[in-house]
Tab-separated table of C-alpha atoms in Angstrom:
chain	number	residue	atom	x	y	z
A	1	MET	CA	6.323	18.309	25.749
A	2	ALA	CA	7.186	14.907	27.126
A	3	MET	CA	4.450	13.262	29.178
A	4	THR	CA	5.141	10.762	31.924
A	5	ASN	CA	1.741	10.274	33.518
A	6	GLU	CA	0.709	6.630	33.040
A	7	THR	CA	-2.969	7.543	32.909
A	8	ASP	CA	-2.538	10.296	30.314
A	9	MET	CA	-3.666	8.597	27.119
A	10	ASN	CA	-4.530	11.727	25.179
A	11	ARG	CA	-1.671	12.391	22.792
A	12	PHE	CA	1.501	11.164	21.147
A	13	LEU	CA	4.231	13.378	19.764
A	14	LEU	CA	5.440	12.516	16.248
A	15	MET	CA	8.997	13.791	15.940
A	16	GLY	CA	9.166	13.520	12.146
A	17	PHE	CA	12.390	14.204	10.259
A	18	SER	CA	13.759	17.363	11.821
A	19	GLU	CA	13.084	20.060	14.407
A	20	ASN	CA	14.336	22.714	11.977
A	21	HIS	CA	11.248	24.497	10.606
A	22	LYS	CA	12.804	25.145	7.176
A	23	LEU	CA	13.626	21.473	6.789
A	24	GLN	CA	10.117	20.603	7.937
A	25	LEU	CA	8.674	22.817	5.194
A	26	LEU	CA	10.962	21.218	2.599
A	27	GLN	CA	9.872	17.756	3.719
A	28	ALA	CA	6.209	18.815	3.603
A	29	TYR	CA	6.509	20.080	0.017
A	30	LEU	CA	8.367	16.960	-1.125
A	31	PHE	CA	5.753	14.738	0.504
A	32	LEU	CA	2.988	16.828	-1.053
A	33	VAL	CA	4.456	16.403	-4.550
A	34	MET	CA	4.804	12.635	-4.109
A	35	TYR	CA	1.320	12.387	-2.590
A	36	LEU	CA	-0.285	14.239	-5.497
A	37	LEU	CA	1.646	12.089	-7.982
A	38	ALA	CA	0.470	8.927	-6.213
A	39	LEU	CA	-3.157	10.087	-6.095
A	40	THR	CA	-3.201	11.160	-9.738
A	41	SER	CA	-1.434	8.102	-11.161
A	42	ASN	CA	-3.405	5.557	-9.129
A	43	PHE	CA	-6.659	7.333	-9.935
A	44	ILE	CA	-5.781	7.110	-13.643
A	45	ILE	CA	-5.062	3.368	-13.305
A	46	ILE	CA	-8.420	2.822	-11.591
A	47	THR	CA	-10.163	4.860	-14.297
A	48	ILE	CA	-8.691	3.171	-17.370
A	49	THR	CA	-9.034	-0.363	-15.957
A	50	THR	CA	-12.680	0.423	-15.286
A	51	LEU	CA	-13.522	2.088	-18.607
A	52	ASP	CA	-11.489	0.223	-21.227
A	53	GLU	CA	-13.297	-2.909	-22.385
A	54	HIS	CA	-9.986	-4.390	-23.549
A	55	LEU	CA	-8.697	-4.415	-19.977
A	56	GLN	CA	-11.501	-6.476	-18.464
A	57	PHE	CA	-9.241	-9.369	-17.516
A	58	PRO	CA	-8.201	-10.683	-14.075
A	59	MET	CA	-4.715	-9.151	-14.363
A	60	TYR	CA	-6.128	-5.629	-14.728
A	61	HIS	CA	-8.869	-6.249	-12.180
A	62	PHE	CA	-6.197	-7.096	-9.607
A	63	LEU	CA	-4.146	-4.108	-10.753
A	64	LYS	CA	-7.151	-1.886	-10.061
A	65	GLN	CA	-7.381	-3.313	-6.549
A	66	LEU	CA	-3.662	-2.665	-6.050
A	67	SER	CA	-4.116	0.960	-7.124
A	68	LEU	CA	-7.051	1.380	-4.747
A	69	LEU	CA	-4.960	-0.053	-1.919
A	70	ASP	CA	-1.996	2.174	-2.829
A	71	LEU	CA	-4.183	5.262	-2.973
A	72	SER	CA	-5.630	4.456	0.450
A	73	PHE	CA	-2.326	3.314	1.974
A	74	ILE	CA	-0.489	6.548	1.251
A	75	SER	CA	-3.475	8.619	2.455
A	76	VAL	CA	-3.222	7.124	5.950
A	77	THR	CA	0.191	8.564	6.845
A	78	VAL	CA	1.320	11.288	4.432
A	79	PRO	CA	-1.423	13.945	4.977
A	80	GLN	CA	-0.787	13.805	8.734
A	81	SER	CA	2.945	14.292	8.198
A	82	ILE	CA	2.384	17.204	5.800
A	83	HIS	CA	-0.019	18.825	8.276
A	84	ASN	CA	2.428	18.413	11.159
A	85	SER	CA	5.333	19.876	9.188
A	86	LEU	CA	3.378	22.874	7.912
A	87	THR	CA	1.917	23.742	11.315
A	88	GLY	CA	4.973	22.822	13.403
A	89	ASN	CA	2.715	20.776	15.679
A	90	GLY	CA	3.572	17.083	15.873
A	91	TYR	CA	0.900	16.002	18.338
A	92	ILE	CA	-1.629	13.336	17.406
A	93	SER	CA	-4.432	12.081	19.631
A	94	TYR	CA	-4.447	8.545	21.001
A	95	ALA	CA	-7.610	7.673	19.031
A	96	GLN	CA	-6.181	9.034	15.778
A	97	CYS	CA	-2.962	7.127	16.348
A	98	MET	CA	-4.795	3.834	16.897
A	99	LEU	CA	-6.940	4.439	13.802
A	100	GLN	CA	-3.765	5.105	11.839
A	101	VAL	CA	-2.301	1.829	13.135
A	102	PHE	CA	-5.446	-0.041	12.082
A	103	PHE	CA	-5.670	1.336	8.547
A	104	PHE	CA	-1.922	1.245	7.963
A	105	THR	CA	-1.679	-2.404	9.035
A	106	SER	CA	-4.863	-3.469	7.242
A	107	LEU	CA	-3.946	-1.860	3.944
A	108	GLY	CA	-0.314	-2.993	4.136
A	109	CYS	CA	-1.302	-6.622	4.729
A	110	ALA	CA	-3.972	-6.428	2.027
A	111	GLU	CA	-1.348	-5.083	-0.397
A	112	MET	CA	0.917	-8.034	0.313
A	113	ALA	CA	-2.044	-10.361	-0.272
A	114	ILE	CA	-3.012	-8.759	-3.595
A	115	LEU	CA	0.600	-8.970	-4.795
A	116	THR	CA	0.506	-12.690	-3.990
A	117	VAL	CA	-2.737	-13.103	-5.924
A	118	MET	CA	-1.257	-11.196	-8.872
A	119	SER	CA	1.774	-13.489	-8.955
A	120	TYR	CA	-0.524	-16.533	-9.000
A	121	ASP	CA	-2.532	-14.952	-11.810
A	122	ARG	CA	0.656	-14.516	-13.880
A	123	TYR	CA	1.697	-18.093	-13.047
A	124	VAL	CA	-1.586	-19.498	-14.364
A	125	ALA	CA	-1.579	-17.232	-17.440
A	126	ILE	CA	1.952	-18.222	-18.481
A	127	CYS	CA	2.204	-21.844	-17.344
A	128	PHE	CA	-1.392	-22.918	-18.083
A	129	PRO	CA	-2.609	-20.563	-20.837
A	130	LEU	CA	-5.196	-23.010	-22.208
A	131	HIS	CA	-6.843	-23.398	-18.796
A	132	TYR	CA	-6.515	-19.761	-17.741
A	133	GLU	CA	-10.158	-18.760	-18.224
A	134	LEU	CA	-11.321	-21.876	-16.397
A	135	ILE	CA	-8.991	-21.412	-13.422
A	136	MET	CA	-9.289	-17.620	-13.141
A	137	ASP	CA	-13.012	-17.224	-13.765
A	138	ALA	CA	-15.025	-14.242	-12.550
A	139	ARG	CA	-16.307	-15.972	-9.408
A	140	LYS	CA	-12.830	-16.985	-8.263
A	141	CYS	CA	-11.458	-13.524	-8.965
A	142	LYS	CA	-14.174	-11.910	-6.849
A	143	SER	CA	-13.540	-14.420	-4.065
A	144	ALA	CA	-9.804	-13.655	-4.189
A	145	VAL	CA	-10.425	-9.900	-3.921
A	146	ILE	CA	-12.818	-10.400	-0.987
A	147	ALA	CA	-10.225	-12.613	0.728
A	148	VAL	CA	-7.575	-9.906	0.222
A	149	TRP	CA	-9.645	-7.201	1.915
A	150	VAL	CA	-10.923	-9.492	4.692
A	151	SER	CA	-7.423	-10.765	5.523
A	152	GLY	CA	-6.176	-7.192	5.674
A	153	GLY	CA	-9.030	-6.197	7.994
A	154	ILE	CA	-8.427	-9.129	10.340
A	155	SER	CA	-4.701	-8.339	10.503
A	156	GLY	CA	-5.476	-4.705	11.288
A	157	ILE	CA	-7.909	-5.628	14.065
A	158	LEU	CA	-5.423	-8.032	15.693
A	159	TYR	CA	-2.522	-5.594	15.514
A	160	THR	CA	-4.585	-2.651	16.758
A	161	ALA	CA	-6.071	-4.651	19.632
A	162	ALA	CA	-2.597	-5.727	20.718
A	163	THR	CA	-1.315	-2.152	20.457
A	164	CYS	CA	-4.251	-0.817	22.505
A	165	SER	CA	-3.384	-3.248	25.311
A	166	ILE	CA	-0.045	-1.506	25.905
A	167	THR	CA	0.267	0.554	29.105
A	168	PHE	CA	2.423	3.631	28.595
A	169	CYS	CA	4.550	4.963	31.430
A	170	ARG	CA	7.232	6.716	29.424
A	171	SER	CA	7.110	9.980	27.530
A	172	LYS	CA	4.952	9.269	24.505
A	173	VAL	CA	7.368	10.480	21.855
A	174	ILE	CA	7.389	8.541	18.566
A	175	HIS	CA	10.545	8.972	16.517
A	176	GLN	CA	8.757	8.642	13.202
A	177	PHE	CA	6.459	10.695	10.975
A	178	PHE	CA	3.546	8.312	11.635
A	179	CYS	CA	2.349	5.960	14.390
A	180	ASP	CA	4.862	3.193	13.848
A	181	VAL	CA	4.012	0.162	16.006
A	182	PRO	CA	7.621	-0.832	16.894
A	183	GLN	CA	8.168	2.725	18.120
A	184	ILE	CA	4.896	2.616	20.102
A	185	ALA	CA	5.762	-0.761	21.686
A	186	LYS	CA	9.079	0.690	22.820
A	187	LEU	CA	7.191	3.159	25.038
A	188	SER	CA	5.870	0.376	27.285
A	189	CYS	CA	7.741	-0.354	30.511
A	190	SER	CA	5.885	-3.603	31.277
A	191	ASN	CA	5.474	-6.948	29.533
A	192	ASP	CA	2.145	-6.069	27.907
A	193	TYR	CA	3.948	-5.318	24.635
A	194	LEU	CA	4.454	-9.094	24.263
A	195	ALA	CA	0.996	-9.273	22.678
A	196	VAL	CA	2.249	-6.973	19.922
A	197	ILE	CA	5.285	-9.209	19.427
A	198	GLY	CA	3.027	-12.270	19.201
A	199	VAL	CA	0.783	-10.686	16.574
A	200	ALA	CA	3.833	-9.386	14.692
A	201	ALA	CA	5.314	-12.904	14.685
A	202	PHE	CA	2.069	-14.330	13.290
A	203	MET	CA	1.928	-11.653	10.589
A	204	SER	CA	5.586	-12.271	9.763
A	205	LEU	CA	4.778	-15.932	9.187
A	206	ALA	CA	1.878	-14.940	6.931
A	207	ALA	CA	4.121	-12.525	5.009
A	208	SER	CA	6.763	-15.243	4.676
A	209	ALA	CA	4.137	-17.622	3.305
A	210	CYS	CA	3.127	-14.970	0.760
A	211	PHE	CA	6.737	-14.418	-0.233
A	212	ILE	CA	7.387	-18.165	-0.626
A	213	SER	CA	4.241	-18.457	-2.757
A	214	ILE	CA	5.373	-15.541	-4.932
A	215	ALA	CA	8.898	-16.981	-5.239
A	216	LEU	CA	7.585	-20.396	-6.274
A	217	SER	CA	5.262	-18.793	-8.824
A	218	TYR	CA	8.154	-16.944	-10.421
A	219	VAL	CA	10.416	-20.005	-10.415
A	220	HIS	CA	7.796	-21.797	-12.516
A	221	ILE	CA	7.179	-18.691	-14.657
A	222	PHE	CA	10.835	-18.132	-15.507
A	223	SER	CA	11.452	-21.819	-16.195
A	224	THR	CA	8.518	-21.746	-18.627
A	225	VAL	CA	9.584	-18.471	-20.243
A	226	LEU	CA	13.118	-19.708	-20.903
A	227	ARG	CA	11.646	-22.519	-22.997
A	228	ILE	CA	9.854	-20.066	-25.306
A	229	PRO	CA	11.703	-20.133	-28.667
A	230	SER	CA	10.725	-16.591	-29.649
A	231	ALA	CA	12.897	-13.806	-28.237
A	232	GLU	CA	9.979	-11.414	-28.687
A	233	GLY	CA	7.722	-13.707	-26.674
A	234	ARG	CA	10.261	-13.953	-23.854
A	235	SER	CA	10.685	-10.175	-23.832
A	236	LYS	CA	6.929	-9.626	-23.610
A	237	VAL	CA	6.560	-11.963	-20.640
A	238	PHE	CA	9.557	-10.519	-18.821
A	239	SER	CA	8.260	-6.972	-19.330
A	240	THR	CA	5.059	-7.985	-17.545
A	241	CYS	CA	6.548	-10.063	-14.728
A	242	LEU	CA	9.759	-8.270	-13.800
A	243	PRO	CA	8.001	-5.051	-12.676
A	244	HIS	CA	5.745	-7.118	-10.434
A	245	LEU	CA	8.745	-8.932	-8.960
A	246	PHE	CA	10.491	-5.602	-8.369
A	247	VAL	CA	7.454	-4.163	-6.554
A	248	VAL	CA	7.124	-7.201	-4.297
A	249	SER	CA	10.829	-7.375	-3.468
A	250	PHE	CA	11.187	-3.660	-2.771
A	251	PHE	CA	8.056	-3.426	-0.616
A	252	LEU	CA	8.764	-6.573	1.410
A	253	PHE	CA	12.522	-6.046	1.828
A	254	THR	CA	12.236	-2.474	3.108
A	255	ALA	CA	9.292	-3.310	5.406
A	256	MET	CA	11.092	-6.323	6.895
A	257	CYS	CA	14.268	-4.308	7.453
A	258	ALA	CA	12.276	-1.596	9.219
A	259	TYR	CA	10.276	-3.953	11.446
A	260	LEU	CA	12.937	-6.560	12.248
A	261	LYS	CA	15.788	-4.210	13.117
A	262	PRO	CA	16.051	-3.230	16.811
A	263	THR	CA	14.439	0.099	17.652
A	264	SER	CA	16.587	2.855	19.129
A	265	ASP	CA	15.737	5.656	21.537
A	266	ALA	CA	16.208	8.194	18.750
A	267	ALA	CA	15.363	7.802	15.090
A	268	THR	CA	18.303	7.169	12.796
A	269	ALA	CA	18.551	8.262	9.187
A	270	LEU	CA	18.176	4.606	8.166
A	271	ASP	CA	14.875	4.295	10.099
A	272	LEU	CA	13.405	7.308	8.310
A	273	VAL	CA	14.685	6.267	4.880
A	274	LEU	CA	13.273	2.757	5.277
A	275	SER	CA	9.905	4.111	6.395
A	276	VAL	CA	9.726	6.333	3.308
A	277	CYS	CA	10.737	3.379	1.112
A	278	TYR	CA	7.800	1.179	2.110
A	279	THR	CA	5.131	3.809	2.849
A	280	ILE	CA	5.535	6.391	0.070
A	281	ILE	CA	7.670	5.118	-2.802
A	282	PRO	CA	5.678	1.947	-3.718
A	283	PRO	CA	2.279	3.707	-4.019
A	284	THR	CA	3.938	6.430	-6.103
A	285	LEU	CA	5.917	4.158	-8.430
A	286	ASN	CA	3.502	1.238	-8.864
A	287	PRO	CA	1.365	2.916	-11.560
A	288	VAL	CA	4.476	3.966	-13.486
A	289	ILE	CA	6.084	0.529	-13.242
A	290	TYR	CA	2.960	-1.307	-14.364
A	291	SER	CA	2.149	1.115	-17.188
A	292	LEU	CA	5.567	1.884	-18.634
A	293	ARG	CA	6.185	-1.514	-20.287
A	294	ASN	CA	2.549	-2.541	-20.838
A	295	GLU	CA	1.333	-1.675	-24.329
A	296	ALA	CA	-2.326	-2.279	-23.457
A	297	MET	CA	-2.113	0.167	-20.550
A	298	LYS	CA	-0.321	2.788	-22.636
A	299	GLY	CA	-2.922	2.430	-25.386
A	300	ALA	CA	-5.754	2.815	-22.880
A	301	LEU	CA	-4.054	5.862	-21.415
A	302	ARG	CA	-3.854	7.525	-24.832
A	303	ASN	CA	-7.563	6.803	-25.396
A	304	LEU	CA	-8.651	7.922	-21.934
A	305	PRO	CA	-10.484	11.139	-23.001
A	306	THR	CA	-12.443	9.215	-25.650
A	307	LEU	CA	-13.255	6.382	-23.266
A	308	ALA	CA	-14.393	8.739	-20.524
A	309	GLY	CA	-16.651	10.696	-22.878
A	310	ARG	CA	-18.218	7.577	-24.355
A	311	PHE	CA	-18.771	5.979	-20.965
A	312	THR	CA	-20.300	9.003	-19.294
A	313	GLU	CA	-22.805	9.305	-22.139
A	314	LYS	CA	-24.006	5.749	-21.537
A	315	LYS	CA	-23.566	5.285	-17.792
A	316	GLY	CA	-22.965	8.755	-16.461
A	317	PHE	CA	-24.814	8.308	-13.179
A	318	MET	CA	-23.028	5.056	-12.328
A	319	PHE	CA	-19.671	6.561	-13.301
A	320	VAL	CA	-20.135	9.653	-11.145
A	321	SER	CA	-21.508	7.635	-8.211
A	322	SER	CA	-18.543	5.224	-8.257
A	323	TYR	CA	-16.012	8.018	-8.133
A	324	LYS	CA	-17.989	9.867	-5.483
A	325	ILE	CA	-17.637	6.749	-3.323
A	326	LEU	CA	-13.920	6.568	-4.098
A	327	PHE	CA	-13.478	10.247	-3.261
A	328	ILE	CA	-15.432	9.940	0.011
A	329	TRP	CA	-13.400	6.874	1.047
A	330	ASN	CA	-10.083	8.584	0.370
A	331	PHE	CA	-11.203	11.871	1.936
A	332	SER	CA	-12.338	9.975	5.050
A	333	LEU	CA	-8.861	8.466	5.424
A	334	ILE	CA	-7.329	11.933	5.158
A	335	LEU	CA	-9.712	13.332	7.784
A	336	ILE	CA	-8.864	10.447	10.116
A	337	SER	CA	-5.142	11.078	9.736
A	338	ILE	CA	-5.174	14.846	10.343
A	339	LYS	CA	-6.575	16.928	13.140
């Protein structure tokens, strides 16, 4: 199955987790369960933050964007892996692989950007509560969301363009369950992979800037919280901020470990575990983490059937149209990722 022809740009072979068919089926079913959980939970977050009038604040608007990104992010890689494991065919076309690189990079960078915006939102809400509505007005929130998606798109274009410039003269076998750029760059036998390294260095600097911004926001937040005399008030703030800090740290730490460690000729267990940690676990756990300790979210979740019925009576066409668009977008990502 290995291909050595330099001009053969048709297919890559995704090795996945195991060559044992029974283990492949087990992995496919586990991925399917996590994928369905991620789709359902993120769809619920998007629904309740759209319908509940008590959640029409910047914090929940950004949370809705995070759920949309999570829902899209996991749809880029997991359906392809499930399909490969169920069929026993790990081949993916060159065009599909490059599209997967583009969407994976774009959505991953956009997720880092929205997490940075969310930390700034919490910083303003806690440290400058009297000026919160002035600083985080509707226009600025919309501009921040546009900047998140545009920055993700630019990052994806740069990374994909650099990846497409690579000339392959080794067997195009990727020791991952998706088109992982470090694994793809390893297949080059010339210096044209340096463009990928340059773009990766630039994106690493951008990610570092985001992390520093998040860290500074939380330094100010925690210093302010510790001055609150009420234990109940401190507990409420910590219950909101600590889940966000956990999400950021887990996502960034696992992604940096995966991308900064040297690649090997064969995938190690650590490589596969790290890839699962930053591609599948965050989109699955984010809705649970943000909803579990948030009373407003739990209240909206309990009232979801009532809210949905009331809203569809008033704005049924708009409601159905919005979710048709969401469904088409997500379904398109799935079609791109599978054969």
